[in-house]
């Protein structure tokens, strides 16, 4: 730096005499440089403005020197280059050549703000420090940026400590963003001093304590976010004074009490985000009297009572996310005027209502309707036998699972062009699944489980060639599995037909599903052998790591399926993937367990219990190193447990009881953790841990002990 004298010495030479000694205290290369210029050019114009500019350059260079590896992003910042200060990277000057904006977004800054001389920037009106690796604290000196209008310190998770009180004195601020920092502070009353603030974002910083009443003094505020903090207490009534407010983000805190009625004074409100708090009580019925109201996200609170009836008065509402509360009712025709509605999610409330009353035929074009886990009743069909939402041609997700709906389905399901997920599980729907010659390409996930559907495997599905999940479990379907299934659903990953009355043999085409991860045919009446050509059955050959999720226009829906895993019913969240399993238990399958099963190295569970399988346990069973649960109980298996059993390193649930197995139970580290003897019970010839010693049995029983080792 010192080796390259500045090309334009006028800035350096403009130092006031009084500043020289101060500057001389700086690092040696500056000293050399200054002495050189100030002795060789004695007749400089010494104006105060230039001195300040010099001071700005000097302050930046000093700070840069305190940062690690700053040369890459701040290369142009050097004393030798201070004449072109206004062309340095990240800097914008005003007409008087003072720094007006300092935007250090993504500048890979690694260091502290301790050496930043804020008092050198009296003209700075915008300071942006986003996405860097700053650590230490925000110095109180930041209060010297007295002209500051915009302050953004975002995504520096290692910044610690308090928000300096001096920030609340920066009275020209219109934008204050302190977001994703590692701070630890409360929100002081002084926040109300920043009366011209238009945008206040203090998301994830982490704030504790309560929201001060002075907040209401921010009457120009348009955007307010306090989300992702540890705020407690209630939302103050004074919030209603912020009449310019368009967005209120309070999600992910510990706020409690009621949503103040004064919220209805916020006539410009567009977005209300209160999810994941402990708010409760009734919501004022007049909520929604803002003609701009677009999104109401209040899930995971304790709200009760009727959902506000006027929610759609404004006519602009697009999104309601109100799941996991205690709402008890929906006003009749509440959604009638929601002509802009796209997503409605009332998962897990206590809503008792006739579905048709809530919606009716006049609703606009919603994409998502999620009402799972409520007490909705009524049918989906109109008097004409159509489903009343057949007109909702934009419908993308329809989840009405776990309600008390009944009646049949309409064939319009297969014609709704955008429908991607239908979950009608756990209701009382009945009848035959209607047939249609067509099925739209976008139908990926179909759950009809736990109803009273009957008839054969639904032939109308044959054209649904993009199905990924098909769950028909827990109904009264009968007949055979058609041989076309694997050809018709080449993308299928999850097939669940358990607990029906299906019979016949399992068609060998079932092993043509290349992507199948879950095959559950348990508790039916299947007979014959287990098909054994596993060449194309590749979905279970590798460990599953892919994550599928349903992203319907930025609204993420969680798809679930019921499986029996380690002797218990589980609701498995499909998007967490990672699961691969086969359950053929509770049928009348016979003959041997095909050795080909042992090539499915991704398997995490295999349940063949309660059949008539004979022969021996496949020799290579030990290949299944990811297998956590194996149930072969209640069959007619014979011979010894193969030695490879000790390689089942992941196994935590095993059941071999009620077979004709004999010989010594193999010894192995994982097997030694399975200490419950009943998992081997009712196999007259088995011995060894956790059953009796093979030798003891020999002596005790005095029979021909089959233990040969
Ligand atoms: C001085 O700054 C300008 C503008 O940023 C830059 O183009 C130039 O490379 C810098 N010169 C030095 C010596 O750093
Ligand atoms: C910051 O610099 C220190 C010291 O040079 C280094 O150990 C650390 O890894 C750097 N941090 C980042 C995020 O680059
Ligand atoms: C300005 O900075 C000085 C240190 O340079 C500090 O002592 C003073 O408290 C600061 N003023 C404000 C208002 O923060
Ligand atoms: C700043 O806020 C505090 C607390 O609300 C108040 O006492 C003080 O008078 C305010 N200062 C100014 C200058 O408004
Ligand atoms: C905020 O709450 C979380 C979860 O309760 C806790 O782990 C964390 O330590 C809290 N942070 C502060 C700053 O209180
Ligand atoms: C602010 O709100 C409170 C409570 O709603 C009210 O009493 C007060 O008059 C309001 N203040 C202003 C300035 O509007
Ligand atoms: C909605 O607000 C308007 C004024 O913007 C008012 O006239 C009307 O009475 C309000 N309606 C309800 C139901 O509060
Ligand atoms: C829907 O709008 C009409 C006309 O503005 C109004 O009469 C009716 O009461 C509204 N329905 C609901 C449920 O808000
Ligand atoms: C299945 O059908 C039989 C006979 O029609 C009936 O008794 C039984 O309740 C039905 N089961 C279910 C789950 O609907
Ligand atoms: C295997 O399936 C049967 C029902 O068919 C069930 O009772 C048992 O718990 C399952 N075994 C395991 C290990 O999950
Ligand atoms: C093992 O399977 C049998 C028969 O399927 C069952 O009765 C028993 O409860 C199971 N034992 C354990 C420990 O899961």
Coordinates of N, CA and C and ligand atoms in Angstrom, one line a residue, residues 68-69 108-111 133 135, ligand 2:
X68 N -10.7 -10.2 9.0 CA -9.9 -11.2 8.4 C -10.2 -11.3 6.9
X69 N -9.2 -11.4 6.1 CA -9.3 -11.7 4.7 C -10.2 -10.7 4.0
X108 N -18.7 -10.9 2.6 CA -17.9 -11.9 3.3 C -17.1 -11.3 4.5
X109 N -17.7 -10.4 5.2 CA -17.0 -9.8 6.3 C -16.8 -10.7 7.5
X110 N -15.6 -10.8 8.0 CA -15.3 -11.7 9.1 C -14.6 -10.9 10.1
X111 N -15.3 -10.5 11.2 CA -14.6 -9.6 12.2 C -15.7 -9.0 13.0
X133 N -20.3 -12.5 8.3 CA -19.9 -13.3 9.5 C -19.4 -12.4 10.6
X135 N -19.1 -10.8 14.2 CA -19.3 -11.3 15.5 C -19.1 -10.2 16.5
Ligands
LIG2 C1 -13.0 -15.8 10.3 O1 -11.6 -15.6 10.5 C2 -11.0 -16.5 11.4 C3 -9.6 -16.1 11.6 O2 -8.9 -15.8 10.4 C4 -11.2 -17.9 10.9 O3 -10.6 -18.8 11.9 C5 -12.6 -18.2 10.7 O4 -12.8 -19.5 10.2 C6 -13.2 -17.1 9.8 N1 -14.7 -17.4 9.8 C7 -15.3 -17.4 8.6 C8 -16.8 -17.6 8.8 O5 -14.8 -17.3 7.5

